Amino acid sequence: MSTEAKSTKGIWKVITASSMGTLIEWYDFYIFGSLAVVISTKFFPSDNPTAAFLSTLATFAAGFVVRPFGALFFGRLGDMIGRKYTFMVTLLLMGGATFLIGCIPSYESIGFMAPLLVLILRLLQGLALGGEYGGAATYVAEHAPKGERGYWTSWIQTTATFGLFISLVVILITKGALSAEAFDEWGWRVPFWLSIVMVFVSYIIRRNMHESPVFAKAKAEGKTSTNPLKESFGNRYNLKFVLLALFGAAMGQGVVWYTGQFYAMSFLKTVMFIESSQVDGLLGIALLFGTPFFVFFGWLSDKVGRKSIMMLGMLCAILLYRPIYKKMYETTDVAHKTELLEKSKVVAMTKINSHQVLDSVYTSTKEFSDGTTWQQVKTVHLDNGKPIMVDGKAKSDTKTTIVANSSDKWSLIWLVFIQVIFVTMVYGPIAAFLVEMFPVKIRYTSMSLPYHVGNGIFGGLLPAISTYFVTSAKEGGNPEFYLEGLWYPIVIAAISFVIGMVYLKNKNNTAND
């Protein structure tokens, strides 16, 4: 067996062990987002569904906001005691927090303790993820052959999207195995509980890994840092690269990543009202076909440079987001479809709610000539048989659901797939790009902070901010309200694009090898 074959076999072992743990951490982190609509009804007051959903998104975003703190804390440990042991700790922390979220009683059982406990555990998830990714990316990059870092670290880059894909598959399987009532009652907890098994398996695999050879050599020679935080951010020369990595690359990459995957999912469910399982299915297909492009663009970045690919991905997103989302919305907009009037109906009934009080429920159903179905359930809350009046109006909740026909479904898959390609362009090369910017002794700390500020702050806040923009525009009567949420990622990506084009070099940096 040749030396090269041995080397390749060794790196595949490293990739498998690293990717497995990182994938599970992403799975843990994203089932919260994938189940946001259900969670909003379990852990928050049900009086105002819109406020409950925004609160859920805010809690989801809180996990992102603390990621930079996890990056600092665990990055420092990783640069001082080693990469391997640090991301073993983050793996266990993430798995434990995820499992416990699935065990928290509902708001109806313990009141405000429910959202408080969810928030605390969500913060622990964010801290763990803040330490995990930088360690895994650094670990793989330090094992990669010279000139091939883009290709090998791109496998780590697939784990974020693949973790989201796995979360959607687990949710779909759980929904398929249970009745709608059972899933709503307790089945949504299963994906959280499953995490503990996956983390245990990953722990066993990672336990046998060796320390990064580059870090081990630096440690043996006494060249590791005694104060990585001071050397990373107290040194003006290194701080300049940290800021450049953040504003010229990670910030734009973060908003493109979250728009193409999470905002697309939220938009389909809460703005277009597409049925939840149909959204999970079509998003899963788009992710499955798009994921190999992470590896392609990572490999390509070794040949043509990382900057050109990342900047092109940002530019495509800036120019094409509004046309893409306009097309998505119009694809299933029933205002543009022909209604089959003979099949339209309204059914009125009374129903006992969770507070053992009768409500009036009106279910309107419409079918359209192209096979699209539309249903709206309006629940009017009663008190002694009369509507409860708020500001002169009967208090009511309305839930609209659209089931797209097969042709529209594939159109939506294509439109989401295009966005995933933008994601793979900005995200595929970025691990190698960040690793190469910093020297070994402070690499874990220095690369983790810009990555998690870019993704955690600028990217993680995107669903909540964009949903707020859409909601405000809709209440203000803007006919194109559904496009307003895109201004946030477009502006952030545009700023990052300009900074990146002016200050980043296209030639891959090998000075820190």
XYZ file of C-alpha atoms in Angstrom:
513
model
C 0.000 0.000 0.000
C 1.389 3.378 -0.964
C 2.045 6.194 1.472
C -0.594 8.288 -0.277
C -3.213 5.512 0.112
C -2.375 5.229 3.803
C -2.683 8.967 4.169
C -6.079 9.029 2.435
C -7.353 6.172 4.599
C -6.287 8.055 7.701
C -8.002 11.274 6.705
C -11.241 9.463 5.890
C -11.230 8.091 9.437
C -10.739 11.618 10.754
C -13.494 12.974 8.484
C -15.950 10.262 9.528
C -15.379 10.678 13.249
C -15.424 14.478 13.106
C -18.382 14.723 10.753
C -20.512 12.274 12.725
C -20.303 14.361 15.888
C -20.740 17.671 14.095
C -23.703 16.350 12.141
C -25.396 15.243 15.364
C -24.775 18.632 16.942
C -26.385 20.332 13.960
C -29.273 17.858 14.138
C -29.751 18.718 17.816
C -29.579 22.413 17.098
C -32.014 22.383 14.184
C -34.835 20.148 15.354
C -35.816 23.106 17.494
C -36.169 25.241 14.359
C -37.826 22.470 12.355
C -40.437 22.046 15.102
C -40.805 25.786 15.813
C -44.488 25.875 14.830
C -45.351 23.000 17.219
C -43.084 24.266 20.004
C -44.785 27.673 19.908
C -48.041 25.983 20.948
C -46.455 23.943 23.767
C -44.119 26.257 25.639
C -45.744 29.661 25.160
C -49.168 31.190 26.000
C -51.751 30.236 23.364
C -53.703 33.527 23.549
C -51.751 35.072 20.668
C -50.383 32.530 18.148
C -48.362 35.154 16.242
C -46.683 36.368 19.445
C -46.061 32.742 20.485
C -44.410 31.975 17.142
C -42.258 35.109 17.314
C -41.282 34.158 20.909
C -40.286 30.710 19.670
C -38.171 32.257 16.916
C -36.611 34.594 19.486
C -35.733 31.600 21.704
C -34.382 29.836 18.620
C -32.304 32.940 17.886
C -31.029 33.087 21.502
C -29.155 29.862 20.837
C -27.382 31.600 17.972
C -26.591 34.745 19.922
C -24.580 32.876 22.571
C -22.592 30.897 20.028
C -19.753 33.477 19.982
C -19.387 33.063 23.762
C -19.125 29.303 23.279
C -16.553 29.982 20.567
C -14.452 32.069 22.969
C -14.745 29.688 25.929
C -14.202 26.410 24.096
C -11.846 27.957 21.526
C -9.547 29.010 24.357
C -9.644 25.483 25.808
C -9.000 23.993 22.366
C -5.902 26.132 21.826
C -4.598 25.336 25.314
C -5.403 21.651 25.976
C -6.201 20.326 22.501
C -8.863 19.990 19.817
C -10.031 16.462 20.590
C -10.982 16.783 24.260
C -12.690 20.123 23.768
C -15.160 18.985 21.168
C -15.855 15.809 23.150
C -17.198 18.091 25.904
C -19.286 20.167 23.500
C -20.814 17.010 22.030
C -22.016 15.764 25.424
C -23.273 19.206 26.441
C -25.306 19.548 23.266
C -26.785 16.041 23.519
C -27.800 16.472 27.155
C -29.493 19.831 26.549
C -31.402 18.527 23.525
C -32.671 15.469 25.394
C -33.890 17.606 28.296
C -35.835 19.983 25.986
C -37.894 16.944 25.026
C -38.670 16.347 28.722
C -39.944 19.814 29.701
C -43.651 19.920 30.676
C -45.871 22.220 28.611
C -46.869 25.805 29.428
C -50.275 24.565 30.545
C -48.609 22.354 33.195
C -45.909 24.594 34.699
C -46.641 28.074 33.331
C -43.757 30.435 32.665
C -41.213 27.890 33.929
C -41.695 26.102 30.585
C -40.379 28.855 28.272
C -37.713 29.735 30.884
C -36.325 26.175 30.950
C -36.459 25.992 27.157
C -34.493 29.222 26.947
C -31.805 27.994 29.390
C -31.343 24.721 27.526
C -31.362 26.525 24.210
C -28.533 28.744 25.495
C -26.546 25.638 26.489
C -27.066 24.291 22.970
C -25.707 27.520 21.540
C -22.632 27.465 23.781
C -21.904 23.867 22.816
C -22.239 24.538 19.096
C -20.021 27.591 19.468
C -17.225 25.311 20.619
C -17.892 22.365 18.343
C -17.653 23.627 14.798
C -14.330 25.459 15.074
C -12.759 22.415 16.704
C -14.005 20.005 14.063
C -13.015 22.264 11.144
C -9.574 22.922 12.624
C -9.067 19.238 13.428
C -9.862 18.146 9.865
C -7.860 20.963 8.255
C -4.801 20.081 10.327
C -4.990 16.487 9.059
C -5.573 17.471 5.406
C -2.794 17.132 2.790
C -1.285 20.389 1.570
C -3.324 22.115 -1.137
C -6.437 20.023 -0.424
C -7.927 21.741 2.616
C -10.920 23.058 0.692
C -11.895 19.571 -0.444
C -11.432 17.788 2.887
C -12.980 20.447 5.111
C -15.974 20.651 2.752
C -17.104 17.300 4.183
C -17.459 19.030 7.557
C -19.409 21.756 5.738
C -21.980 19.216 4.536
C -22.861 18.319 8.121
C -24.832 21.500 8.822
C -27.171 20.939 5.880
C -27.197 17.160 6.333
C -28.020 17.622 10.025
C -31.013 19.728 9.008
C -31.961 17.065 6.462
C -31.765 14.295 9.099
C -33.905 16.368 11.472
C -36.585 16.719 8.777
C -36.469 12.971 8.006
C -36.786 12.026 11.696
C -39.729 14.405 12.084
C -41.436 13.041 8.953
C -40.955 9.425 10.090
C -42.297 10.248 13.553
C -45.302 12.038 12.059
C -45.918 9.109 9.717
C -45.812 6.575 12.546
C -48.244 8.469 14.774
C -51.676 10.000 14.405
C -51.824 13.778 14.054
C -53.263 13.997 17.586
C -50.550 11.759 19.096
C -47.757 13.726 17.381
C -49.208 16.997 18.606
C -49.712 15.573 22.106
C -46.296 13.928 22.694
C -44.791 12.673 19.417
C -42.958 15.945 18.735
C -40.749 15.104 21.739
C -39.369 11.933 20.095
C -36.791 13.718 17.850
C -35.378 15.391 20.978
C -35.190 12.117 22.919
C -33.526 10.340 19.996
C -30.586 12.700 20.296
C -29.227 10.968 23.394
C -28.757 7.716 21.448
C -27.036 9.453 18.542
C -24.709 11.373 20.845
C -23.710 8.175 22.673
C -22.773 6.496 19.371
C -20.760 9.547 18.309
C -19.008 9.683 21.675
C -17.862 6.064 21.258
C -16.485 6.859 17.779
C -14.731 10.059 18.805
C -13.257 8.567 21.975
C -10.675 6.661 19.929
C -9.502 9.636 17.875
C -5.989 11.027 18.243
C -5.048 14.656 18.765
C -4.379 16.816 15.702
C -0.751 16.140 14.571
C -0.107 19.851 13.990
C -1.332 20.787 17.461
C 0.453 17.809 19.074
C 3.728 18.921 17.447
C 3.237 22.512 18.580
C 2.477 21.324 22.107
C 5.528 19.013 22.186
C 7.714 21.950 21.111
C 6.153 24.253 23.716
C 4.717 26.550 21.039
C 1.078 26.581 22.151
C -0.464 29.760 23.473
C -0.877 30.410 27.205
C -3.458 33.127 26.593
C -5.221 32.561 23.235
C -7.835 35.267 23.844
C -5.214 37.966 24.395
C -3.118 36.837 21.424
C -6.177 36.605 19.159
C -7.920 39.853 20.000
C -5.324 41.906 21.881
C -2.879 41.756 18.994
C -3.863 44.453 16.455
C -2.385 42.566 13.519
C -4.363 39.391 14.272
C -7.495 41.348 15.244
C -7.486 42.908 11.762
C -7.794 39.424 10.234
C -10.529 38.453 12.719
C -12.593 41.492 11.685
C -11.896 40.915 7.995
C -12.990 37.281 8.313
C -16.201 38.414 10.007
C -17.303 41.358 7.860
C -15.790 40.270 4.558
C -16.930 36.649 4.568
C -18.675 35.062 7.591
C -21.373 37.752 7.937
C -22.535 37.415 4.318
C -22.166 33.646 4.373
C -24.309 33.485 7.532
C -27.318 35.288 6.067
C -27.123 33.366 2.784
C -27.014 30.081 4.697
C -30.034 30.887 6.854
C -32.083 32.405 4.051
C -31.581 29.427 1.762
C -32.599 26.883 4.356
C -34.352 28.187 7.455
C -36.033 31.286 6.112
C -37.165 29.318 3.058
C -38.794 26.785 5.404
C -40.373 29.460 7.596
C -41.592 31.365 4.508
C -43.248 28.276 3.034
C -45.012 27.420 6.294
C -46.013 30.758 7.763
C -46.238 33.135 4.781
C -47.373 30.788 2.009
C -49.283 28.481 4.439
C -48.055 25.306 2.741
C -48.889 22.190 4.763
C -46.082 21.434 7.230
C -45.235 17.854 6.160
C -45.219 18.902 2.501
C -42.723 21.646 3.324
C -40.485 19.232 5.246
C -40.588 16.820 2.312
C -39.820 19.316 -0.451
C -37.088 20.985 1.592
C -35.553 17.580 2.307
C -35.409 16.768 -1.434
C -33.805 20.137 -2.252
C -31.203 19.641 0.499
C -30.449 16.084 -0.618
C -29.717 17.169 -4.201
C -27.865 20.303 -3.098
C -25.556 18.804 -0.446
C -22.944 17.276 -2.857
C -22.218 20.797 -4.120
C -20.563 21.644 -0.782
C -17.836 19.165 -1.681
C -17.702 20.360 -5.287
C -17.185 24.013 -4.366
C -14.754 23.081 -1.570
C -12.714 21.112 -4.124
C -12.988 23.930 -6.676
C -11.735 26.443 -4.098
C -8.453 24.513 -3.925
C -8.064 25.128 -7.683
C -9.353 28.659 -8.306
C -9.248 30.298 -4.863
C -11.823 30.544 -2.081
C -12.713 34.224 -2.463
C -14.051 34.124 -6.023
C -16.485 31.286 -5.237
C -17.762 32.793 -1.989
C -18.216 36.259 -3.506
C -20.053 34.849 -6.555
C -22.437 32.983 -4.225
C -23.175 36.188 -2.303
C -23.717 38.186 -5.504
C -26.180 35.608 -6.866
C -28.114 35.742 -3.588
C -28.223 39.547 -3.557
C -29.518 39.768 -7.124
C -31.871 36.779 -7.212
C -33.534 36.479 -3.792
C -36.463 38.785 -4.589
C -37.300 37.183 -7.985
C -37.030 33.714 -6.434
C -39.307 34.469 -3.466
C -41.793 36.318 -5.670
C -41.998 33.237 -7.895
C -42.364 30.970 -4.833
C -45.261 33.012 -3.453
C -47.074 33.263 -6.788
C -46.701 29.530 -7.443
C -49.312 28.604 -4.828
C -51.193 31.903 -4.509
C -54.846 30.810 -4.818
C -55.795 34.298 -6.048
C -54.271 33.255 -9.384
C -56.020 29.879 -9.566
C -59.477 28.771 -10.788
C -61.708 27.676 -7.920
C -64.054 24.702 -8.345
C -67.082 26.353 -6.744
C -69.116 23.150 -6.584
C -66.510 21.635 -4.246
C -66.235 24.596 -1.892
C -67.884 24.181 1.491
C -68.043 25.604 4.987
C -68.676 23.414 8.027
C -69.630 24.968 11.371
C -69.384 23.144 14.669
C -68.697 23.652 18.352
C -65.636 22.152 20.004
C -64.437 21.898 23.606
C -60.994 23.533 23.899
C -58.146 22.692 26.279
C -59.744 24.882 28.980
C -62.927 22.751 28.781
C -64.840 25.664 27.205
C -66.887 25.541 24.007
C -65.571 27.361 20.921
C -67.258 27.884 17.555
C -65.174 26.361 14.751
C -65.767 27.214 11.065
C -63.872 25.091 8.539
C -63.815 26.439 4.969
C -62.488 24.163 2.217
C -61.743 25.045 -1.415
C -60.418 23.050 -4.336
C -58.861 24.448 -7.513
C -58.734 23.218 -11.097
C -54.993 22.460 -10.928
C -55.363 20.161 -7.883
C -54.420 22.686 -5.182
C -56.498 22.472 -1.987
C -57.015 25.267 0.525
C -58.450 25.017 4.027
C -59.054 27.671 6.637
C -60.101 26.867 10.199
C -61.466 29.831 12.133
C -61.977 29.324 15.859
C -64.191 31.890 17.610
C -63.709 31.830 21.390
C -66.948 31.896 23.415
C -67.984 32.804 26.938
C -71.366 31.466 28.012
C -72.215 30.853 24.392
C -71.349 34.368 23.208
C -68.181 35.530 21.385
C -65.521 37.093 23.604
C -65.131 40.676 22.355
C -61.685 42.366 22.169
C -61.463 45.936 20.830
C -64.954 45.576 19.394
C -64.128 42.353 17.519
C -64.862 38.716 18.296
C -61.718 37.006 19.626
C -60.682 34.339 17.136
C -57.752 32.329 15.736
C -57.362 31.487 12.062
C -55.210 28.737 10.613
C -54.812 28.442 6.831
C -53.311 25.409 5.106
C -52.537 24.944 1.401
C -51.610 21.602 -0.129
C -49.717 22.225 -3.385
C -50.274 20.064 -6.451
C -47.418 17.919 -7.773
C -46.301 20.420 -10.430
C -46.192 23.325 -7.971
C -44.385 21.151 -5.434
C -41.543 20.431 -7.891
C -41.406 24.112 -8.844
C -40.893 24.951 -5.171
C -38.230 22.230 -4.816
C -36.357 23.780 -7.748
C -36.599 27.297 -6.293
C -35.325 26.117 -2.886
C -32.600 24.034 -4.596
C -31.263 27.175 -6.334
C -30.964 28.828 -2.927
C -29.147 25.782 -1.543
C -26.623 26.126 -4.397
C -25.934 29.700 -3.252
C -25.429 28.260 0.240
C -22.929 25.673 -1.000
C -20.944 28.367 -2.831
C -20.506 30.578 0.233
C -20.279 27.788 2.806
C -18.322 25.017 1.049
C -14.930 26.812 1.033
C -15.265 28.873 4.223
C -13.831 26.399 6.761
C -10.549 26.172 4.849
C -10.616 29.939 4.293
C -10.939 30.680 8.038
C -8.420 28.047 9.155
C -5.799 29.397 6.753
C -6.147 32.940 8.085
C -4.703 32.138 11.531
C -1.592 30.433 13.004
C -1.841 27.059 14.755
C -1.445 28.281 18.337
C -4.521 30.567 18.238
C -6.392 29.042 15.290
C -9.286 27.450 17.235
C -10.056 30.710 19.070
C -9.451 33.115 16.177
C -11.497 31.294 13.533
C -14.361 30.337 15.846
C -15.327 33.880 16.827
C -15.897 35.405 13.344
C -17.613 32.244 12.177
C -20.085 32.181 15.065
C -20.696 35.927 15.112
C -21.351 35.805 11.366
C -23.586 32.767 11.571
C -24.921 33.077 15.093
C -25.673 36.798 15.257
C -26.181 37.897 11.648
C -27.533 34.561 10.404
C -29.346 33.287 13.478
C -31.380 36.450 13.952
C -32.582 36.318 10.355
C -35.766 34.212 10.824
C -37.058 36.431 13.662
C -36.130 39.751 12.010
C -37.394 38.797 8.557
C -40.645 37.370 9.947
C -41.168 40.615 11.858
C -40.628 42.656 8.670
C -43.155 40.522 6.792
C -45.726 40.720 9.606
C -45.365 44.507 9.912
C -45.636 45.033 6.138
C -48.732 42.829 5.981
C -50.425 44.756 8.788
C -49.467 47.972 6.978
C -51.267 46.838 3.824
C -48.161 46.480 1.635
C -49.228 44.307 -1.367
C -45.723 42.822 -1.609
C -45.412 42.273 2.149
C -44.057 38.766 1.604
C -40.837 40.160 0.051
C -40.035 42.611 2.852
C -38.246 40.016 4.992
C -35.584 39.673 2.298
C -34.174 43.151 2.824
C -32.251 41.980 5.876
C -30.200 39.220 4.147
C -29.798 41.287 0.969
C -28.361 44.324 2.765
C -26.085 42.269 5.050
C -24.804 40.154 2.158
C -24.223 43.294 0.047
C -22.090 44.907 2.774
C -20.077 41.712 3.193
C -19.668 41.408 -0.590
C -18.220 44.921 -0.915
C -15.796 44.444 2.003
C -14.759 41.014 0.740
C -14.180 42.218 -2.835
C -12.054 45.158 -1.665
C -9.966 43.593 1.088
C -9.791 39.787 0.643
C -7.155 38.147 -1.528
C -8.201 35.425 -3.929
C -5.013 33.407 -3.606
C -5.361 30.799 -0.873
C -3.240 31.604 2.163
C -0.526 29.008 2.913
C 1.597 31.214 5.173
C 0.149 29.629 8.328
C 0.664 25.965 7.232
